XYZ file of C-alpha atoms in Angstrom:
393
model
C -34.855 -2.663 -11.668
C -34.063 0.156 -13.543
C -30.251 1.440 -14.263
C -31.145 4.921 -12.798
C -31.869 3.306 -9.646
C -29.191 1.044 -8.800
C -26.812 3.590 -9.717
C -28.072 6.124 -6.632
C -28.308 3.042 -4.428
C -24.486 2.296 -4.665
C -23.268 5.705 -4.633
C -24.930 5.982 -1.147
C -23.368 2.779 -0.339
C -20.044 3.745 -1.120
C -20.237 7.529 0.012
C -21.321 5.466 3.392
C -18.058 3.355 3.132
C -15.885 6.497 2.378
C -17.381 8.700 5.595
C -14.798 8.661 8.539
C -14.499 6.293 10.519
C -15.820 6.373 14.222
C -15.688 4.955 17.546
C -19.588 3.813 18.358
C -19.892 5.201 22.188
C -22.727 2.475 22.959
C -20.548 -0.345 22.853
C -20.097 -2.081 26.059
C -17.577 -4.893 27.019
C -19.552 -7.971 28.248
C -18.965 -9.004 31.829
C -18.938 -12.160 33.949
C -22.430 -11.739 35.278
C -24.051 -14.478 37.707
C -25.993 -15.710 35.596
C -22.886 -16.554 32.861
C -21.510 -18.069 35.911
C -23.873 -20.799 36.239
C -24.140 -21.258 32.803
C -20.264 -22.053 32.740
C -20.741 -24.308 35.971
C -23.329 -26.655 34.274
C -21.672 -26.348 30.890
C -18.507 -27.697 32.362
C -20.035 -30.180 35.104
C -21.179 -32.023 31.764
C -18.321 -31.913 29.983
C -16.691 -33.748 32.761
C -19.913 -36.025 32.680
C -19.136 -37.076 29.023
C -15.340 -37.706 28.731
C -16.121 -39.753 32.539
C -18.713 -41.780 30.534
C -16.762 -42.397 27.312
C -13.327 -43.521 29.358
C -15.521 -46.253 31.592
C -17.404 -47.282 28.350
C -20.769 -46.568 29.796
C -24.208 -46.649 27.121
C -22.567 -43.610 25.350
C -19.874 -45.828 24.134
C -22.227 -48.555 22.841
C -24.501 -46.029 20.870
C -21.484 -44.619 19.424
C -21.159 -48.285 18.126
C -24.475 -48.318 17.117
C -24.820 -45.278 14.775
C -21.494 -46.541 12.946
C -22.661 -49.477 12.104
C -25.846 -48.081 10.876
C -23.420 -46.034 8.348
C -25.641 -42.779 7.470
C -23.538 -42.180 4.366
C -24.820 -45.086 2.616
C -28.184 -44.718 3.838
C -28.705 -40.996 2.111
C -25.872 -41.224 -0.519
C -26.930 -38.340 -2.135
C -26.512 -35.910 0.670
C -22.255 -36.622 0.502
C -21.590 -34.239 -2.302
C -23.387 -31.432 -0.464
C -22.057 -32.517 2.780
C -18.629 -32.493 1.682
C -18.610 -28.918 1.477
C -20.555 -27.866 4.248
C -18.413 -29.333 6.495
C -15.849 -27.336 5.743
C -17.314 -24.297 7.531
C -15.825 -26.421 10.830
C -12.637 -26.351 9.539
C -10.367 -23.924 11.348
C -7.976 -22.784 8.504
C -10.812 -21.862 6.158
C -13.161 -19.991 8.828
C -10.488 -18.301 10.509
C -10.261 -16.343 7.520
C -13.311 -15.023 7.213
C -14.165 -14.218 10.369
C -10.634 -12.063 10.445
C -11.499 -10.205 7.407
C -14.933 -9.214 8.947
C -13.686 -8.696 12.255
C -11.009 -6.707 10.499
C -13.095 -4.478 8.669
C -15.165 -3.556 11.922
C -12.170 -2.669 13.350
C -10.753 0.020 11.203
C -14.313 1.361 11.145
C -14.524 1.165 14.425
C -10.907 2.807 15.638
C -10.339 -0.809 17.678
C -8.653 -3.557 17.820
C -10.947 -5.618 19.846
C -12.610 -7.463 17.470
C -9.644 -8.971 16.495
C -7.659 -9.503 19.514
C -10.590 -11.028 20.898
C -10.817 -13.696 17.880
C -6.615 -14.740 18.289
C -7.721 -14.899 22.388
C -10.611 -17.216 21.468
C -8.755 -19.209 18.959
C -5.542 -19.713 21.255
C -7.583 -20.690 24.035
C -9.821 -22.966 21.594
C -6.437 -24.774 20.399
C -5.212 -24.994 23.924
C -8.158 -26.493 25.735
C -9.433 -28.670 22.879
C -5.325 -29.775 21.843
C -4.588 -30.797 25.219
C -7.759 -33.703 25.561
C -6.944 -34.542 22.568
C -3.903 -35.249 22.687
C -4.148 -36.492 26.544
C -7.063 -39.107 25.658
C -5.495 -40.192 22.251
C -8.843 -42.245 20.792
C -9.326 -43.114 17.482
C -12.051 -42.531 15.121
C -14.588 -45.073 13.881
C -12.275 -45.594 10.735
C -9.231 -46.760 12.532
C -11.871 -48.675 15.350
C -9.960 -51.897 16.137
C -12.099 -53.924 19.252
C -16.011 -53.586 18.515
C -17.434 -52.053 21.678
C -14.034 -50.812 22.728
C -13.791 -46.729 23.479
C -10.560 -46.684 21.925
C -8.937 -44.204 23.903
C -4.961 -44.167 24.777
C -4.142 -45.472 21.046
C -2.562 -42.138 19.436
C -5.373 -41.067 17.914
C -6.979 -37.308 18.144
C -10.527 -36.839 17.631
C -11.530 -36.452 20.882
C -14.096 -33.861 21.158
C -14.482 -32.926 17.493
C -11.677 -29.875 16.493
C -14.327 -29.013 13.521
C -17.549 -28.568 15.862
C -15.956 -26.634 18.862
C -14.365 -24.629 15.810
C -17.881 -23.744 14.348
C -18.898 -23.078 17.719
C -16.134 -20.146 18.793
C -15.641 -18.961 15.202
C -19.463 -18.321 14.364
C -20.262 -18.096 17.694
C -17.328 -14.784 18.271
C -19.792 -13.060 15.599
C -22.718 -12.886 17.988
C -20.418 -12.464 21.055
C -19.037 -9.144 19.611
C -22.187 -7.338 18.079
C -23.093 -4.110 19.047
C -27.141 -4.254 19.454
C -28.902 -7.293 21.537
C -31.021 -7.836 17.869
C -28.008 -8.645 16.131
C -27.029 -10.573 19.054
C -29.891 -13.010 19.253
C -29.652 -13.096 15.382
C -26.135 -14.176 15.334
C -26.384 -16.726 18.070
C -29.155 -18.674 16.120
C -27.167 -18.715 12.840
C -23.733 -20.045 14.764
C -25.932 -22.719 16.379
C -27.225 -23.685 13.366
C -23.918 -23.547 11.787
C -22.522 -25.640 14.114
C -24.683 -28.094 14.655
C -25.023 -28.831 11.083
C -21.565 -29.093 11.218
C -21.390 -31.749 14.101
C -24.311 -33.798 12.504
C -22.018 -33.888 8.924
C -18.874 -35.260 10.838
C -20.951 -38.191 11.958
C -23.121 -38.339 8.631
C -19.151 -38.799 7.111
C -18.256 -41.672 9.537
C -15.043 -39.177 10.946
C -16.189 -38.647 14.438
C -18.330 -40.251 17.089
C -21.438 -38.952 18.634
C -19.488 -38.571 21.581
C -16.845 -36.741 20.164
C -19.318 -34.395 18.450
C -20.975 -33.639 21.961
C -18.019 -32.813 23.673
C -17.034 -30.529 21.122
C -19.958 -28.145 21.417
C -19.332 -28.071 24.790
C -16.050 -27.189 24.190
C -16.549 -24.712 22.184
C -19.187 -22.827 24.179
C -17.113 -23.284 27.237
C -14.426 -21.156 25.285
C -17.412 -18.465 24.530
C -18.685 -17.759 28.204
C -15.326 -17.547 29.704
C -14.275 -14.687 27.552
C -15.164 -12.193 29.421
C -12.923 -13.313 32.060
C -10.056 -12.488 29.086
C -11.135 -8.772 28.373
C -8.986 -6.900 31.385
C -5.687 -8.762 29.184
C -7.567 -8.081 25.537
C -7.435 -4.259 26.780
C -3.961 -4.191 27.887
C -3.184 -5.720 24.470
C -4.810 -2.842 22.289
C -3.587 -0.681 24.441
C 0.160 -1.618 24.179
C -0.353 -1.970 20.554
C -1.343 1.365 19.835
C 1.503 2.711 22.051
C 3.713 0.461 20.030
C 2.305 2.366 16.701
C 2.534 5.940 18.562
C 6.268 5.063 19.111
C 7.134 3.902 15.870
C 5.191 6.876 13.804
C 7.753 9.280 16.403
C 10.702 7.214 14.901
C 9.979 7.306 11.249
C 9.161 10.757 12.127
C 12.581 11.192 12.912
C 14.163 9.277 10.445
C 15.650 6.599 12.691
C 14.420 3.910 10.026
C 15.975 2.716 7.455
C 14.232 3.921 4.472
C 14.073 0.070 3.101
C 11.576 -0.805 6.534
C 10.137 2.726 5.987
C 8.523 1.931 3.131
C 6.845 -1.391 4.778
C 5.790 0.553 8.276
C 4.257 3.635 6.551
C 0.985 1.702 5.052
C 0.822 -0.197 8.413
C 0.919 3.248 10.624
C -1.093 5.221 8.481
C -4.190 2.776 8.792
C -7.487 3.355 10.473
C -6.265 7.383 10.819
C -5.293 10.475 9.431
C -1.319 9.981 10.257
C 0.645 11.175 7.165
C 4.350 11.205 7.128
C 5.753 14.413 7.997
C 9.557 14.055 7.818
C 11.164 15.804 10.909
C 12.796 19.382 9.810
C 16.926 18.773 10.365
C 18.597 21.313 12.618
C 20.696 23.951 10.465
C 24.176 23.404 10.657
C 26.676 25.812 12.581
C 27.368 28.758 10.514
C 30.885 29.202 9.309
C 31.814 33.083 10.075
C 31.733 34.896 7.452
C 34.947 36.349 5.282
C 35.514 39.793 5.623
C 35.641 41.081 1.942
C 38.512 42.666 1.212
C 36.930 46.043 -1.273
C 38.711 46.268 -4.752
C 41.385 48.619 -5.087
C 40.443 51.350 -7.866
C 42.234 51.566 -10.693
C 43.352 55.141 -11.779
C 41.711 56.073 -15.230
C 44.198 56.011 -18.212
C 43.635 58.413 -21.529
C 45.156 57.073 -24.499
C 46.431 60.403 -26.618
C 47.842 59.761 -29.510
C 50.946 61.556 -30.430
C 52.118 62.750 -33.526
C 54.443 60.666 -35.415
C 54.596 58.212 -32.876
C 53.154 54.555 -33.905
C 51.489 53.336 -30.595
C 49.426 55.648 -28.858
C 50.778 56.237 -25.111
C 48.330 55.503 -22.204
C 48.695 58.654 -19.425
C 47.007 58.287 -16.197
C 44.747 60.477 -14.857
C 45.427 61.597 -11.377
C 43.384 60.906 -8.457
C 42.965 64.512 -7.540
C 41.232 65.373 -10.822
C 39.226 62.495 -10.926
C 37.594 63.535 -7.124
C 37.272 67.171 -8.533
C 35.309 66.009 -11.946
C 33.357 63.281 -9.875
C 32.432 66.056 -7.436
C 31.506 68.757 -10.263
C 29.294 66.546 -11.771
C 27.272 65.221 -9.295
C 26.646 66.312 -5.759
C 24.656 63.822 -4.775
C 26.910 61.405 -6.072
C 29.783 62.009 -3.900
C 27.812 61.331 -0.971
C 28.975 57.512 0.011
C 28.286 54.811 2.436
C 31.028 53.940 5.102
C 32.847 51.643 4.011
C 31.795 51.222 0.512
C 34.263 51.839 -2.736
C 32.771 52.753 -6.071
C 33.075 50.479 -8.676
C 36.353 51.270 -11.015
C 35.328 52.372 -14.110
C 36.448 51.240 -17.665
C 39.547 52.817 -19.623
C 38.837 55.432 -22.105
C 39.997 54.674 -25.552
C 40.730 56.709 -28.087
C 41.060 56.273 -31.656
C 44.202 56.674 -33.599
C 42.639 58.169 -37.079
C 42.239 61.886 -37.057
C 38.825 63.501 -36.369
C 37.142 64.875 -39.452
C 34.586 67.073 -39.573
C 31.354 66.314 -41.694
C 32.548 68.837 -44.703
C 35.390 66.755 -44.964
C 33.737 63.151 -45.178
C 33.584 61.557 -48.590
C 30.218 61.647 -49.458
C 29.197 58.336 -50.033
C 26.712 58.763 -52.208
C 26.607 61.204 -56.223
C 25.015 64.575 -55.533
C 21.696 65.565 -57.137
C 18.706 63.567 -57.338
C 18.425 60.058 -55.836
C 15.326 59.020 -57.756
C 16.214 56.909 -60.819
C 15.138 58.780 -64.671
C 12.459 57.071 -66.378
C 12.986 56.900 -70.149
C 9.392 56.441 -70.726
C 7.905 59.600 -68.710
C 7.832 62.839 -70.672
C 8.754 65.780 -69.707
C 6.459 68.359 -68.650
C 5.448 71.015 -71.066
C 8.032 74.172 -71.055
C 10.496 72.466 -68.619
C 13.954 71.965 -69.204
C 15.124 68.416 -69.121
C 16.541 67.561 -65.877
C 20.512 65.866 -65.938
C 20.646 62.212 -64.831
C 23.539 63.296 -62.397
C 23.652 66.278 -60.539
C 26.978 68.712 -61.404
């Protein structure tokens, strides 16, 4: 394929990735229908059936016997590397992960915080439900086996169901139980069965788990999918109080109640999935002191310095206010008209110099009379003109 044509490929991927984000109106929350009922009913009714068969070591115990000591991993050796790693899409640690970051992209795409709330309710109630047999039936794996034909229960162990095949059953399984079209629906639910079958089938190919163990852990797990709809009144109340939480805390930072070490943590975390920008709160002016009347500038009389004769300091002789008004006022009339309240600004002292006034007659001229132009020696004279002096006389 051609450079030209990749590049207009990705730039409508990305300009699809960069649109805003919205809030599809189609989606609708699953509910407990009747017929999810009954499913649940049988789903559990077998459970029972198994861990009721497994603790009176009834034909289910004996096969489990049976397909150990057939050993599957060194019948098809060469399927262990590649098994190895598949199995690890059971493992909760690994596929948790995932999930989240998918989950967590729909949501900010999406405006909601369902798809993740409804993964930790899943999980929790996975850990809970599966934990507590577990932990309650204790039996060991066909590793640790110590009586042949014995179901080893009550001897600390914890593998039953399976933890990695009711894992691959909610974690892949959440995918198809939160898509948005029924296609995608019926899509996802074949690639989490496969998933976790395959899964199941590895655990026993290993020698980890029994085939009872792996059969109560589907069920399990898929007992944990059809009774989450019975959770979705709580996963509401959840998103709801979260974004309430956020509302709150954008008011607060708003107002500069945080300290600006958490600010700088909370702003990326509020700002997601929306247009919220930090808009510092304006702070309320402070009471104005009253302001100081200024007191106006007393004028200062003019002063004339006049120089007397023979004395050797001129005298300063101040002008009186009365002729100052009357010049102020002859000169201009428009100028005398004033403000209330308002002084003019004093003027500068005259100053007078002390060296007698000469006229220009008197000035030493300071520079020779006559012409200014230099005499060049090498121009002649013009015919029948008298030579002109160098300096005038």
């Amino acid at each position: 394929m051609r450079t030209d044509q990749i590049l207009p490929r990705l730039e409508r991927v990305f300009a699809r990735l960069d649109r805003e984000p919205e809030r599809p109106a189609h989606l609708q929350t699953p509910r407990m229908s009747r017929h999810r009922v009954v499913l649940l009913g049988a789903t559990l009714g077998i459970y029972l059936a198994i861990v009721v068969a497994v603790v009176t070591t009834s034909w289910l115990v004996r096969l489990d016997w049976q397909i150990m000591f057939f050993r599957p991993y060194e019948q098809w050796p060469q399927l262990h590397a590649f098994l190895d790693y598949l199995v690890v899409l059971g493992q909760r640690g690994p596929t948790a992960v995932m999930v989240a970051a998918w989950l967590g992209w729909r949501s900010w795409r999406q405006h909601t915080l369902r798809p993740l709330i409804t993964l930790g309710v899943a999980l929790l109630l996975l850990n809970i439900t599966v934990g507590a047999v577990k932990l309650g039936l204790g039996r060991l794996g066909p590793h640790y086996a110590t009586e042949i034909g014995s179901a080893e229960l009550f001897a600390g162990g914890d593998i039953f169901p399976s933890g990695h095949t009711a894992n691959a059953v909610v974690t892949w399984g959440i995918l198809a139980y939160l898509a948005s079209t029924v296609v995608t629906r019926r899509v996802l639910s074949l690639v989490s069965a496969v998933v976790s079958l395959s899964v199941g089938a590895t655990t026993v190919y290993l020698g980890t788990h029994w085939v009872s163990d792996v059969l109560l852990g589907w069920l399990a797990g898929l007992l944990v999918l059809l009774a989450l709809p019975w959770f979705e009144p709580a996963i509401a109340m959840a998103e709801a109080y979260v974004f309430d939480l956020r509302a709150r805390l954008r008011s607060l930072v708003e107002a500069g109640q945080v300290p600006e070490a958490l600010t700088g943590v909370l702003v990326p975390l509020l700002s997601a999935g929306g247009k919220w920008r930090l808009e510092r709160a304006a702070a309320e002016p402070a009471e104005r002191q009253p302001a100081q009347a200024v007191q106006p500038a007393q004028p200062v009389p003019p002063v004339v310095v006049v120089r007397q004769p023979g004395a050797a300091e001129p005298a300063q002789v101040p002008v009186p206010a009365s002729a100052t008004a009357t010049a102020s006022a002859s000169a201009s009339p428009a100028a005398s008209v004033q403000t209330a309240g308002h002084q003019p600004a004093a003027r500068p002292a005259a100053h007078l110099s002390g060296r007698p006034h000469l006229i220009r007659s008197e000035r030493t001229p300071g520079a020779p009379a006559g012409s200014r132009r230099p005499a060049h020696a090498e121009r002649a004279p013009a015919r029948g003109a008298a030579p002109r002096p160098a300096t005038g006389g």
